[in-house]
mmCIF file of C-alpha atoms and ligand atoms in Angstrom:
data_model
loop_
_atom_site.group_PDB
_atom_site.id
_atom_site.type_symbol
_atom_site.label_atom_id
_atom_site.label_comp_id
_atom_site.label_asym_id
_atom_site.label_seq_id
_atom_site.Cartn_x
_atom_site.Cartn_y
_atom_site.Cartn_z
ATOM 1 C CA MET A 259 0.000 0.000 0.000
ATOM 2 C CA ALA A 260 1.764 3.147 -1.162
ATOM 3 C CA GLY A 261 1.286 6.111 -3.438
ATOM 4 C CA ARG A 262 3.259 9.119 -4.504
ATOM 5 C CA VAL A 263 2.764 12.744 -5.447
ATOM 6 C CA LYS A 264 5.090 14.762 -7.669
ATOM 7 C CA VAL A 265 5.981 18.352 -6.818
ATOM 8 C CA ASN A 266 6.560 19.909 -10.239
ATOM 9 C CA LEU A 267 9.394 22.417 -10.038
ATOM 10 C CA GLY A 268 11.329 21.807 -13.263
ATOM 11 C CA ASP A 269 14.743 20.310 -12.616
ATOM 12 C CA ARG A 270 14.063 20.576 -8.841
ATOM 13 C CA SER A 271 10.939 18.408 -9.059
ATOM 14 C CA TYR A 272 10.645 15.656 -6.483
ATOM 15 C CA TYR A 273 8.388 12.881 -5.265
ATOM 16 C CA ILE A 274 6.540 12.552 -1.984
ATOM 17 C CA HIS A 275 6.239 8.832 -1.250
ATOM 18 C CA CYS A 276 3.520 7.859 1.193
ATOM 19 C CA GLY A 277 2.581 4.428 2.496
ATOM 20 C CA VAL A 278 3.184 1.745 5.111
ATOM 21 C CA GLY A 279 6.615 0.229 5.762
ATOM 22 C CA LEU A 280 8.429 2.924 3.780
ATOM 23 C CA LEU A 281 11.306 3.579 6.204
ATOM 24 C CA ALA A 282 12.463 0.045 5.507
ATOM 25 C CA GLU A 283 12.302 0.904 1.802
ATOM 26 C CA ALA A 284 14.077 4.266 2.107
ATOM 27 C CA GLY A 285 17.452 3.043 0.856
ATOM 28 C CA ARG A 286 15.867 1.629 -2.307
ATOM 29 C CA LEU A 287 13.555 4.614 -2.894
ATOM 30 C CA LEU A 288 16.435 7.083 -2.617
ATOM 31 C CA LYS A 289 18.836 5.135 -4.823
ATOM 32 C CA PRO A 290 17.803 6.865 -8.083
ATOM 33 C CA LEU A 291 19.003 10.184 -6.634
ATOM 34 C CA LYS A 292 22.605 8.914 -6.992
ATOM 35 C CA LEU A 293 23.841 10.550 -3.803
ATOM 36 C CA ALA A 294 27.257 10.039 -2.192
ATOM 37 C CA ALA A 295 27.546 7.216 0.348
ATOM 38 C CA PRO A 296 28.178 9.253 3.527
ATOM 39 C CA CYS A 297 25.057 11.044 4.706
ATOM 40 C CA LEU A 298 23.993 12.818 7.878
ATOM 41 C CA VAL A 299 20.728 11.692 9.443
ATOM 42 C CA VAL A 300 19.307 14.298 11.839
ATOM 43 C CA SER A 301 16.784 13.076 14.398
ATOM 44 C CA ASN A 302 15.875 13.587 18.053
ATOM 45 C CA PRO A 303 16.184 11.082 20.935
ATOM 46 C CA THR A 304 12.465 10.171 20.944
ATOM 47 C CA VAL A 305 12.207 9.446 17.230
ATOM 48 C CA ALA A 306 15.675 7.917 16.830
ATOM 49 C CA GLU A 307 14.966 5.342 19.526
ATOM 50 C CA LEU A 308 11.855 4.243 17.660
ATOM 51 C CA TYR A 309 12.887 4.448 14.001
ATOM 52 C CA TRP A 310 16.653 4.777 13.563
ATOM 53 C CA PRO A 311 17.362 0.984 13.550
ATOM 54 C CA GLN A 312 15.098 0.272 10.575
ATOM 55 C CA LEU A 313 16.215 3.355 8.651
ATOM 56 C CA GLU A 314 19.885 2.577 9.278
ATOM 57 C CA GLN A 315 19.463 -1.010 8.101
ATOM 58 C CA SER A 316 17.616 0.071 4.974
ATOM 59 C CA LEU A 317 20.261 2.679 4.072
ATOM 60 C CA ARG A 318 23.208 0.372 4.770
ATOM 61 C CA GLU A 319 21.677 -2.394 2.652
ATOM 62 C CA GLU A 320 21.813 -0.007 -0.315
ATOM 63 C CA GLY A 321 25.409 1.103 0.294
ATOM 64 C CA TRP A 322 24.959 4.354 2.243
ATOM 65 C CA GLN A 323 27.188 5.221 5.206
ATOM 66 C CA PRO A 324 24.707 7.033 7.450
ATOM 67 C CA HIS A 325 25.862 9.079 10.454
ATOM 68 C CA LEU A 326 23.179 9.735 13.051
ATOM 69 C CA THR A 327 23.212 13.038 14.914
ATOM 70 C CA LEU A 328 20.614 14.084 17.479
ATOM 71 C CA VAL A 329 19.020 17.461 18.119
ATOM 72 C CA PRO A 330 16.936 18.162 21.251
ATOM 73 C CA ASP A 331 13.277 17.183 21.288
ATOM 74 C CA GLY A 332 11.242 20.395 21.127
ATOM 75 C CA GLU A 333 11.023 23.785 19.454
ATOM 76 C CA GLU A 334 14.337 24.870 21.044
ATOM 77 C CA ALA A 335 16.094 22.691 18.451
ATOM 78 C CA LYS A 336 15.246 25.331 15.839
ATOM 79 C CA SER A 337 18.111 27.614 16.851
ATOM 80 C CA LEU A 338 21.317 28.913 15.322
ATOM 81 C CA LYS A 339 23.165 27.167 18.170
ATOM 82 C CA VAL A 340 21.796 23.762 17.165
ATOM 83 C CA ALA A 341 22.419 24.576 13.483
ATOM 84 C CA ALA A 342 26.078 25.317 14.359
ATOM 85 C CA GLU A 343 26.317 21.916 16.071
ATOM 86 C CA LEU A 344 24.933 20.306 12.917
ATOM 87 C CA TYR A 345 27.587 22.033 10.778
ATOM 88 C CA ASP A 346 30.184 20.473 13.107
ATOM 89 C CA ALA A 347 28.481 17.100 12.634
ATOM 90 C CA CYS A 348 28.676 17.574 8.835
ATOM 91 C CA LEU A 349 32.411 18.186 9.108
ATOM 92 C CA ALA A 350 32.916 15.171 11.363
ATOM 93 C CA ALA A 351 30.892 12.907 9.039
ATOM 94 C CA GLY A 352 32.676 14.113 5.884
ATOM 95 C CA ILE A 353 29.528 15.522 4.294
ATOM 96 C CA GLU A 354 30.697 16.927 0.983
ATOM 97 C CA ARG A 355 28.941 18.154 -2.173
ATOM 98 C CA GLY A 356 26.955 15.270 -3.632
ATOM 99 C CA ALA A 357 26.042 13.976 -0.166
ATOM 100 C CA ALA A 358 22.738 14.427 1.650
ATOM 101 C CA ILE A 359 21.294 15.491 4.952
ATOM 102 C CA MET A 360 18.229 13.478 5.965
ATOM 103 C CA ALA A 361 15.679 14.625 8.537
ATOM 104 C CA LEU A 362 14.015 11.814 10.498
ATOM 105 C CA GLY A 363 11.333 13.353 12.704
ATOM 106 C CA GLY A 364 8.650 15.997 12.916
ATOM 107 C CA GLY A 365 8.533 19.555 11.618
ATOM 108 C CA VAL A 366 11.093 20.784 14.136
ATOM 109 C CA THR A 367 13.760 18.332 13.013
ATOM 110 C CA GLY A 368 12.870 18.901 9.348
ATOM 111 C CA ASP A 369 13.048 22.696 9.633
ATOM 112 C CA VAL A 370 16.467 22.818 11.324
ATOM 113 C CA ALA A 371 18.002 19.985 9.274
ATOM 114 C CA GLY A 372 16.678 21.624 6.097
ATOM 115 C CA PHE A 373 18.154 24.975 7.128
ATOM 116 C CA VAL A 374 21.547 23.307 7.541
ATOM 117 C CA ALA A 375 21.188 21.441 4.218
ATOM 118 C CA ALA A 376 20.362 24.762 2.507
ATOM 119 C CA THR A 377 23.468 26.454 3.849
ATOM 120 C CA TRP A 378 26.151 23.775 4.293
ATOM 121 C CA LEU A 379 28.555 24.141 1.328
ATOM 122 C CA ARG A 380 25.965 26.561 -0.142
ATOM 123 C CA GLY A 381 23.382 23.789 -0.269
ATOM 124 C CA ILE A 382 23.479 20.014 -0.478
ATOM 125 C CA ALA A 383 20.753 17.433 -1.105
ATOM 126 C CA PHE A 384 18.039 17.274 1.540
ATOM 127 C CA ILE A 385 15.748 14.328 2.246
ATOM 128 C CA GLN A 386 12.651 14.558 4.434
ATOM 129 C CA LEU A 387 11.538 11.468 6.405
ATOM 130 C CA PRO A 388 8.583 12.984 8.320
ATOM 131 C CA THR A 389 7.264 11.042 11.321
ATOM 132 C CA THR A 390 4.435 13.306 12.531
ATOM 133 C CA LEU A 391 1.163 13.785 10.683
ATOM 134 C CA LEU A 392 1.784 17.543 10.667
ATOM 135 C CA ALA A 393 5.148 17.077 8.998
ATOM 136 C CA GLN A 394 3.778 14.498 6.533
ATOM 137 C CA VAL A 395 0.980 16.747 5.290
ATOM 138 C CA ASP A 396 2.680 20.114 5.571
ATOM 139 C CA ALA A 397 6.135 20.825 7.010
ATOM 140 C CA SER A 398 8.115 18.303 4.921
ATOM 141 C CA VAL A 399 6.638 19.523 1.633
ATOM 142 C CA GLY A 400 7.336 22.779 -0.158
ATOM 143 C CA GLY A 401 10.825 23.738 0.949
ATOM 144 C CA LYS A 402 10.315 26.184 3.791
ATOM 145 C CA VAL A 403 13.242 25.639 6.153
ATOM 146 C CA ALA A 404 14.052 27.812 9.142
ATOM 147 C CA VAL A 405 15.359 28.330 12.621
ATOM 148 C CA ASN A 406 13.872 30.728 15.151
ATOM 149 C CA HIS A 407 15.225 34.086 16.294
ATOM 150 C CA PRO A 408 14.833 34.718 20.040
ATOM 151 C CA ARG A 409 12.266 37.371 19.089
ATOM 152 C CA GLY A 410 10.206 35.366 16.625
ATOM 153 C CA LYS A 411 9.562 32.013 14.988
ATOM 154 C CA ASN A 412 11.038 31.056 11.605
ATOM 155 C CA LEU A 413 12.634 34.479 11.140
ATOM 156 C CA ILE A 414 15.877 32.991 9.771
ATOM 157 C CA GLY A 415 15.319 30.660 6.862
ATOM 158 C CA ALA A 416 15.169 29.872 3.183
ATOM 159 C CA PHE A 417 13.116 28.266 0.469
ATOM 160 C CA TYR A 418 15.025 25.070 -0.137
ATOM 161 C CA GLN A 419 13.226 22.100 -1.660
ATOM 162 C CA PRO A 420 13.951 18.541 -0.571
ATOM 163 C CA ALA A 421 15.106 16.039 -3.180
ATOM 164 C CA ALA A 422 12.550 13.516 -1.871
ATOM 165 C CA VAL A 423 10.002 13.062 0.901
ATOM 166 C CA ILE A 424 9.242 9.626 2.348
ATOM 167 C CA ALA A 425 6.234 9.530 4.676
ATOM 168 C CA ASP A 426 5.942 6.161 6.408
ATOM 169 C CA LEU A 427 2.408 5.886 7.825
ATOM 170 C CA ASP A 428 3.569 3.232 10.320
ATOM 171 C CA THR A 429 5.384 5.939 12.270
ATOM 172 C CA LEU A 430 2.056 7.568 13.120
ATOM 173 C CA ALA A 431 1.185 4.562 15.328
ATOM 174 C CA THR A 432 3.515 5.836 18.073
ATOM 175 C CA LEU A 433 2.554 9.484 17.761
ATOM 176 C CA PRO A 434 0.989 10.874 20.964
ATOM 177 C CA PRO A 435 -2.753 11.497 20.339
ATOM 178 C CA ARG A 436 -2.299 15.232 20.944
ATOM 179 C CA GLU A 437 0.258 15.406 18.107
ATOM 180 C CA MET A 438 -2.069 13.401 15.856
ATOM 181 C CA ARG A 439 -4.840 15.921 16.470
ATOM 182 C CA ALA A 440 -2.414 18.786 15.773
ATOM 183 C CA GLY A 441 -1.673 17.271 12.372
ATOM 184 C CA LEU A 442 -5.386 16.941 11.700
ATOM 185 C CA ALA A 443 -5.759 20.716 12.168
ATOM 186 C CA GLU A 444 -3.555 21.176 9.090
ATOM 187 C CA VAL A 445 -5.501 18.436 7.289
ATOM 188 C CA ILE A 446 -8.783 20.261 7.943
ATOM 189 C CA LYS A 447 -7.103 23.455 6.725
ATOM 190 C CA TYR A 448 -6.616 21.872 3.281
ATOM 191 C CA GLY A 449 -10.308 21.100 3.049
ATOM 192 C CA VAL A 450 -11.243 24.706 3.802
ATOM 193 C CA ILE A 451 -8.703 26.353 1.495
ATOM 194 C CA ALA A 452 -8.993 24.084 -1.532
ATOM 195 C CA ASP A 453 -11.349 21.120 -1.505
ATOM 196 C CA ALA A 454 -14.932 21.106 -0.189
ATOM 197 C CA ALA A 455 -15.375 17.411 -1.093
ATOM 198 C CA PHE A 456 -12.317 16.550 0.995
ATOM 199 C CA PHE A 457 -13.777 18.564 3.884
ATOM 200 C CA GLU A 458 -16.956 16.477 3.613
ATOM 201 C CA TYR A 459 -14.864 13.306 3.505
ATOM 202 C CA LEU A 460 -13.247 14.393 6.779
ATOM 203 C CA GLU A 461 -16.664 15.105 8.305
ATOM 204 C CA GLU A 462 -17.747 11.571 7.389
ATOM 205 C CA ASN A 463 -14.574 9.799 8.540
ATOM 206 C CA ILE A 464 -12.905 11.815 11.292
ATOM 207 C CA GLU A 465 -13.543 9.274 14.093
ATOM 208 C CA LYS A 466 -12.107 6.433 11.991
ATOM 209 C CA ILE A 467 -9.117 8.552 10.985
ATOM 210 C CA LEU A 468 -8.479 9.273 14.679
ATOM 211 C CA THR A 469 -8.205 5.517 15.299
ATOM 212 C CA GLY A 470 -5.182 5.492 12.990
ATOM 213 C CA ASP A 471 -6.785 3.543 10.135
ATOM 214 C CA ARG A 472 -3.884 3.215 7.642
ATOM 215 C CA GLU A 473 -6.002 3.165 4.494
ATOM 216 C CA LEU A 474 -7.808 6.361 5.400
ATOM 217 C CA LEU A 475 -4.589 8.007 6.555
ATOM 218 C CA GLU A 476 -2.904 7.206 3.259
ATOM 219 C CA ARG A 477 -5.765 8.810 1.371
ATOM 220 C CA VAL A 478 -5.699 11.847 3.652
ATOM 221 C CA VAL A 479 -1.912 12.379 3.488
ATOM 222 C CA LEU A 480 -1.797 11.938 -0.292
ATOM 223 C CA ARG A 481 -4.699 14.359 -0.833
ATOM 224 C CA CYS A 482 -3.112 17.022 1.405
ATOM 225 C CA CYS A 483 0.268 16.596 -0.295
ATOM 226 C CA ALA A 484 -1.366 16.835 -3.742
ATOM 227 C CA ILE A 485 -3.060 20.112 -2.778
ATOM 228 C CA LYS A 486 0.159 21.530 -1.326
ATOM 229 C CA ALA A 487 2.223 20.315 -4.306
ATOM 230 C CA GLU A 488 -0.071 22.120 -6.719
ATOM 231 C CA ILE A 489 0.084 25.366 -4.734
ATOM 232 C CA VAL A 490 3.875 25.220 -4.299
ATOM 233 C CA ALA A 491 4.399 24.453 -8.002
ATOM 234 C CA ALA A 492 2.313 27.524 -8.897
ATOM 235 C CA ASP A 493 3.901 29.909 -6.371
ATOM 236 C CA GLU A 494 7.015 28.457 -4.765
ATOM 237 C CA ARG A 495 8.201 31.651 -3.040
ATOM 238 C CA GLU A 496 4.855 32.813 -1.679
ATOM 239 C CA ASN A 497 4.342 35.839 -3.901
ATOM 240 C CA ASP A 498 0.581 35.369 -3.776
ATOM 241 C CA LEU A 499 -1.253 31.997 -3.985
ATOM 242 C CA ARG A 500 0.963 30.106 -1.521
ATOM 243 C CA ALA A 501 -0.120 32.487 1.225
ATOM 244 C CA ILE A 502 -3.462 30.639 1.374
ATOM 245 C CA LEU A 503 -1.580 27.832 3.154
ATOM 246 C CA ASN A 504 -1.320 30.274 6.039
ATOM 247 C CA PHE A 505 -5.060 30.015 6.725
ATOM 248 C CA GLY A 506 -5.367 29.993 10.510
ATOM 249 C CA HIS A 507 -1.694 30.789 10.958
ATOM 250 C CA SER A 508 -1.634 34.608 11.329
ATOM 251 C CA LEU A 509 -3.601 34.635 14.551
ATOM 252 C CA GLY A 510 -2.481 31.076 15.256
ATOM 253 C CA HIS A 511 1.126 32.222 15.578
ATOM 254 C CA ALA A 512 -0.015 34.943 17.967
ATOM 255 C CA PHE A 513 -1.909 32.432 20.147
ATOM 256 C CA GLU A 514 1.189 30.210 20.091
ATOM 257 C CA ALA A 515 3.569 33.054 20.984
ATOM 258 C CA VAL A 516 1.393 34.571 23.709
ATOM 259 C CA GLY A 517 1.021 31.083 25.229
ATOM 260 C CA GLY A 518 4.830 30.908 25.389
ATOM 261 C CA TYR A 519 4.803 28.004 22.884
ATOM 262 C CA SER A 520 3.663 25.679 25.672
ATOM 263 C CA THR A 521 -0.070 26.320 26.152
ATOM 264 C CA TYR A 522 -0.892 25.382 22.543
ATOM 265 C CA ASN A 523 1.122 23.326 20.077
ATOM 266 C CA HIS A 524 1.287 24.483 16.460
ATOM 267 C CA GLY A 525 -1.776 22.554 15.276
ATOM 268 C CA GLU A 526 -3.907 23.632 18.241
ATOM 269 C CA ALA A 527 -2.951 27.265 17.641
ATOM 270 C CA VAL A 528 -3.841 26.875 13.943
ATOM 271 C CA ALA A 529 -7.239 25.444 14.933
ATOM 272 C CA LEU A 530 -7.902 28.560 17.028
ATOM 273 C CA GLY A 531 -6.623 30.763 14.211
ATOM 274 C CA MET A 532 -9.050 29.106 11.775
ATOM 275 C CA VAL A 533 -11.957 29.656 14.178
ATOM 276 C CA ALA A 534 -10.997 33.345 14.505
ATOM 277 C CA ALA A 535 -10.654 33.765 10.722
ATOM 278 C CA ALA A 536 -14.024 32.078 10.144
ATOM 279 C CA ARG A 537 -15.677 34.280 12.773
ATOM 280 C CA LEU A 538 -14.222 37.384 11.180
ATOM 281 C CA ALA A 539 -15.424 36.287 7.740
ATOM 282 C CA VAL A 540 -18.930 35.698 9.122
ATOM 283 C CA ARG A 541 -18.918 39.212 10.638
ATOM 284 C CA ARG A 542 -17.990 40.555 7.215
ATOM 285 C CA SER A 543 -20.822 38.481 5.687
ATOM 286 C CA SER A 544 -18.327 36.805 3.356
ATOM 287 C CA PHE A 545 -18.719 33.306 4.904
ATOM 288 C CA SER A 546 -21.963 31.635 5.913
ATOM 289 C CA PRO A 547 -22.615 31.036 9.632
ATOM 290 C CA GLN A 548 -23.653 27.456 8.770
ATOM 291 C CA GLU A 549 -20.289 26.684 7.173
ATOM 292 C CA SER A 550 -18.485 28.318 10.085
ATOM 293 C CA VAL A 551 -20.391 25.994 12.446
ATOM 294 C CA ARG A 552 -19.406 22.994 10.303
ATOM 295 C CA LEU A 553 -15.736 23.998 10.642
ATOM 296 C CA VAL A 554 -15.984 24.478 14.414
ATOM 297 C CA ASN A 555 -17.831 21.139 14.796
ATOM 298 C CA LEU A 556 -15.217 19.249 12.806
ATOM 299 C CA LEU A 557 -12.373 20.790 14.834
ATOM 300 C CA GLN A 558 -14.238 19.922 18.041
ATOM 301 C CA ARG A 559 -14.863 16.313 16.992
ATOM 302 C CA THR A 560 -11.136 16.097 16.238
ATOM 303 C CA GLY A 561 -10.429 17.113 19.831
ATOM 304 C CA LEU A 562 -8.943 20.492 18.927
ATOM 305 C CA PRO A 563 -9.509 23.698 20.922
ATOM 306 C CA VAL A 564 -12.126 26.080 19.513
ATOM 307 C CA ASP A 565 -12.625 28.564 22.366
ATOM 308 C CA LEU A 566 -10.541 31.632 21.603
ATOM 309 C CA PRO A 567 -8.401 32.622 24.610
ATOM 310 C CA PRO A 568 -8.830 36.255 25.649
ATOM 311 C CA LEU A 569 -5.741 38.217 24.662
ATOM 312 C CA LYS A 570 -4.707 41.697 25.723
ATOM 313 C CA ALA A 571 -4.434 44.075 22.741
ATOM 314 C CA GLN A 572 -0.840 44.863 23.715
ATOM 315 C CA ALA A 573 0.217 41.203 23.743
ATOM 316 C CA LEU A 574 -1.506 40.516 20.429
ATOM 317 C CA LEU A 575 0.105 43.526 18.809
ATOM 318 C CA ALA A 576 3.562 42.545 20.056
ATOM 319 C CA ALA A 577 3.137 39.008 18.680
ATOM 320 C CA LEU A 578 1.718 40.163 15.343
ATOM 321 C CA GLU A 579 4.316 42.840 14.728
ATOM 322 C CA LEU A 580 7.046 40.275 14.584
ATOM 323 C CA ASP A 581 4.960 38.212 12.200
ATOM 324 C CA LYS A 582 5.905 38.464 8.547
ATOM 325 C CA LYS A 583 2.211 38.950 7.664
ATOM 326 C CA MET A 584 1.860 42.543 8.954
ATOM 327 C CA ARG A 585 1.650 45.280 6.275
ATOM 328 C CA HIS A 586 1.507 48.951 7.346
ATOM 329 C CA GLY A 587 -0.149 48.152 10.653
ATOM 330 C CA ARG A 588 -2.657 45.804 9.099
ATOM 331 C CA LEU A 589 -2.623 42.033 9.194
ATOM 332 C CA ARG A 590 -2.532 40.059 5.958
ATOM 333 C CA MET A 591 -5.050 37.358 6.724
ATOM 334 C CA VAL A 592 -6.593 34.423 4.896
ATOM 335 C CA ILE A 593 -10.342 34.221 5.419
ATOM 336 C CA PRO A 594 -12.860 31.707 4.074
ATOM 337 C CA GLU A 595 -15.420 32.600 1.400
ATOM 338 C CA ARG A 596 -16.955 29.144 1.397
ATOM 339 C CA LEU A 597 -15.696 25.671 2.280
ATOM 340 C CA GLY A 598 -13.042 24.958 -0.377
ATOM 341 C CA GLN A 599 -12.295 28.602 -1.136
ATOM 342 C CA VAL A 600 -10.471 31.353 0.724
ATOM 343 C CA LYS A 601 -9.197 34.838 -0.034
ATOM 344 C CA ILE A 602 -6.361 36.982 1.232
ATOM 345 C CA THR A 603 -7.335 40.279 2.779
ATOM 346 C CA LEU A 604 -5.894 43.054 4.929
ATOM 347 C CA VAL A 605 -7.505 43.330 8.341
ATOM 348 C CA ALA A 606 -7.139 46.233 10.746
ATOM 349 C CA LEU A 607 -6.376 45.335 14.352
ATOM 350 C CA GLU A 608 -9.621 46.998 15.473
ATOM 351 C CA GLU A 609 -11.472 44.299 13.547
ATOM 352 C CA ILE A 610 -9.546 41.513 15.247
ATOM 353 C CA LEU A 611 -9.685 42.713 18.845
ATOM 354 C CA PRO A 612 -13.427 42.056 19.394
ATOM 355 C CA LEU A 613 -12.852 38.400 18.448
ATOM 356 C CA ILE A 614 -10.429 37.812 21.282
ATOM 357 C CA SER A 615 -11.471 40.133 24.056
HETATM 358 P P1 LIG B 481 7.690 18.212 16.430
HETATM 359 O O1 LIG B 481 8.690 18.041 15.379
HETATM 360 O O2 LIG B 481 8.116 18.934 17.667
HETATM 361 O O3 LIG B 481 7.107 16.787 16.838
HETATM 362 C C1 LIG B 481 6.139 16.714 17.846
HETATM 363 C C2 LIG B 481 6.531 15.711 18.940
HETATM 364 O O4 LIG B 481 6.317 14.394 18.449
HETATM 365 C C3 LIG B 481 7.987 15.780 19.350
HETATM 366 O O5 LIG B 481 8.091 15.611 20.737
HETATM 367 C C4 LIG B 481 8.618 14.588 18.634
HETATM 368 O O6 LIG B 481 9.747 14.075 19.271
HETATM 369 C C5 LIG B 481 7.482 13.599 18.647
HETATM 370 N N1 LIG B 481 7.472 12.628 17.567
HETATM 371 C C6 LIG B 481 7.735 12.853 16.261
HETATM 372 N N2 LIG B 481 7.456 11.756 15.543
HETATM 373 C C7 LIG B 481 7.032 10.812 16.419
HETATM 374 C C8 LIG B 481 6.586 9.479 16.268
HETATM 375 N N3 LIG B 481 6.462 8.925 15.081
HETATM 376 N N4 LIG B 481 6.249 8.797 17.374
HETATM 377 C C9 LIG B 481 6.302 9.401 18.609
HETATM 378 N N5 LIG B 481 6.694 10.666 18.805
HETATM 379 C C10 LIG B 481 7.052 11.357 17.708
HETATM 380 O O7 LIG B 481 6.388 18.987 15.905
HETATM 381 P P2 LIG B 481 5.586 18.985 14.526
HETATM 382 O O8 LIG B 481 4.199 19.265 14.915
HETATM 383 O O9 LIG B 481 5.891 17.808 13.681
HETATM 384 O O10 LIG B 481 6.182 20.264 13.787
HETATM 385 C C11 LIG B 481 6.039 21.568 14.304
HETATM 386 C C12 LIG B 481 7.121 22.419 13.708
HETATM 387 O O11 LIG B 481 6.972 22.418 12.286
HETATM 388 C C13 LIG B 481 7.058 23.876 14.146
HETATM 389 O O12 LIG B 481 8.374 24.314 14.445
HETATM 390 C C14 LIG B 481 6.531 24.594 12.924
HETATM 391 O O13 LIG B 481 7.007 25.922 12.832
HETATM 392 C C15 LIG B 481 7.075 23.744 11.812
HETATM 393 N N6 LIG B 481 6.294 23.817 10.547
HETATM 394 C C16 LIG B 481 6.992 24.008 9.411
HETATM 395 C C17 LIG B 481 6.325 24.072 8.201
HETATM 396 C C18 LIG B 481 7.097 24.237 6.920
HETATM 397 O O14 LIG B 481 6.476 24.434 5.876
HETATM 398 N N7 LIG B 481 8.400 24.141 6.965
HETATM 399 C C19 LIG B 481 4.931 23.901 8.165
HETATM 400 C C20 LIG B 481 4.251 23.684 9.360
HETATM 401 C C21 LIG B 481 4.954 23.631 10.548
HETATM 402 N N1 LIG B 482 3.143 25.852 5.832
HETATM 403 C C1 LIG B 482 2.961 26.937 4.905
HETATM 404 C C2 LIG B 482 3.784 26.823 3.679
HETATM 405 O O1 LIG B 482 4.476 25.847 3.478
HETATM 406 O O2 LIG B 482 3.753 27.711 2.879
#
C-alpha cells in the first residue's frame, strides 16, 4: 500500500512517497538520486529510539554510510546554536557536495536539518523522512526551512526544496494522540482552502481517521500533499497563492507566541486561528454562519480547541508585529469565502480585537 505525489518544479521536481513500511524501503527509494555514500541523518532522541534501527538497516543495505546526529526534542532545536552543532556534525561525518542530509522526525527536526542542508557548502541534497502527521501533510513539503530568532519564529530561513520526501504511515502509530490531532488541524485546513469534497470526507470519517486507520490516513496524506504540491508548483516563493496555506496561521502564531509556545502546540494554535478567521469572515458576511459551524464542529470532533483565549491588545500587537504577515499596521489574513475557497485580505487590528477580548 503506497502512493506518490510529484511536486513539479522543473529540474528541482521531487516525489513525496507515502505508504506503510516505507522507512524500511528508504534506501531503495532514494537510490535513483545517486547521492554520495556518507550522509547525515538528523533526528531527536524520541524518534531515533523508535525508528533509527530500521532506517539505518535500509540505508546500509543499499550502500549508504549514514551518520546519526541528534538534536533536542522540542522547538528549542530550531536555533542557530543547534544549526552550528549540525555544521560540526557535517564536518565530522565528511559531508561533501553530492552527499545528503536526511531529517528523520517531525517539523522541528525537518526545519532545522533543512536549514543546515540549505546552507552547508551553499546547499546540499536534503531528504525529508517525516514522522508526525503535521510534517507528513505540511512541514516536509514545499521547501520552507528555518530556525527561530529569540524574538520570533522562523525568522531565519530559506526556500530550499527537498530532493525527496518519504512519509511512512507506520510511524504515526507511536505518535501521541495530541500530536495526531495537531496534524489533523492542518488536514482540515486543506479542506477549507482548496477542496470542499475533501472537507466532507473528513466530516464523514474523522472518528475512523483518529483511530489510525492506515487506508484512510494514506488517502488523507496523499490528498493534502497533492493540494500543497499544486500550490507550491504555482507559487514556490509565496508571492501570492501560496499564502493561502497560512489560513489559521496569522492569529495562530499569535496564540502560540502569547502562550509561550507551551499552552498550545502548532496545530492547536492553527485550529484557534481558523476559528478566529471564520468568525471574522462571518462578521464581514463573506462566509456563511452554517459553514463556520461545520468547521468548528469538525475541529471539536477532532479534539482540537475552539474557544478563543482572551488576549490583551498589547500582547496581540507585540506578537503580530514580529509576524511576517503585517503590512503597514494591518494584518494580511486568509479568510474563508466558502468551504473549499479562501481569499487573502488586509484586516485592521480593530477588527480583530473584538474576536479575542
Ligand atoms: P515536532 O517536530 O516537535 O514533533 C512533535 C513531537 O512528536 C515531538 O516531541 C517529537 O519528538 C514527537 N514525535 C515525532 N514523531 C514521532 C513518532 N512517530 N512517534 C512518537 N513521537 C514522535 O512537531 P511537529 O508538529 O511535527 O512540527 C512543528 C514544527 O513544524 C514547528 O516548528 C513549525 O514551525 C514547523 N512547521 C513548518 C512548516 C514548513 O512548511 N516548513 C509547516 C508547518 C509547521
Ligand atoms: N506551511 C505553509 C507553507 O508551506 O507555505
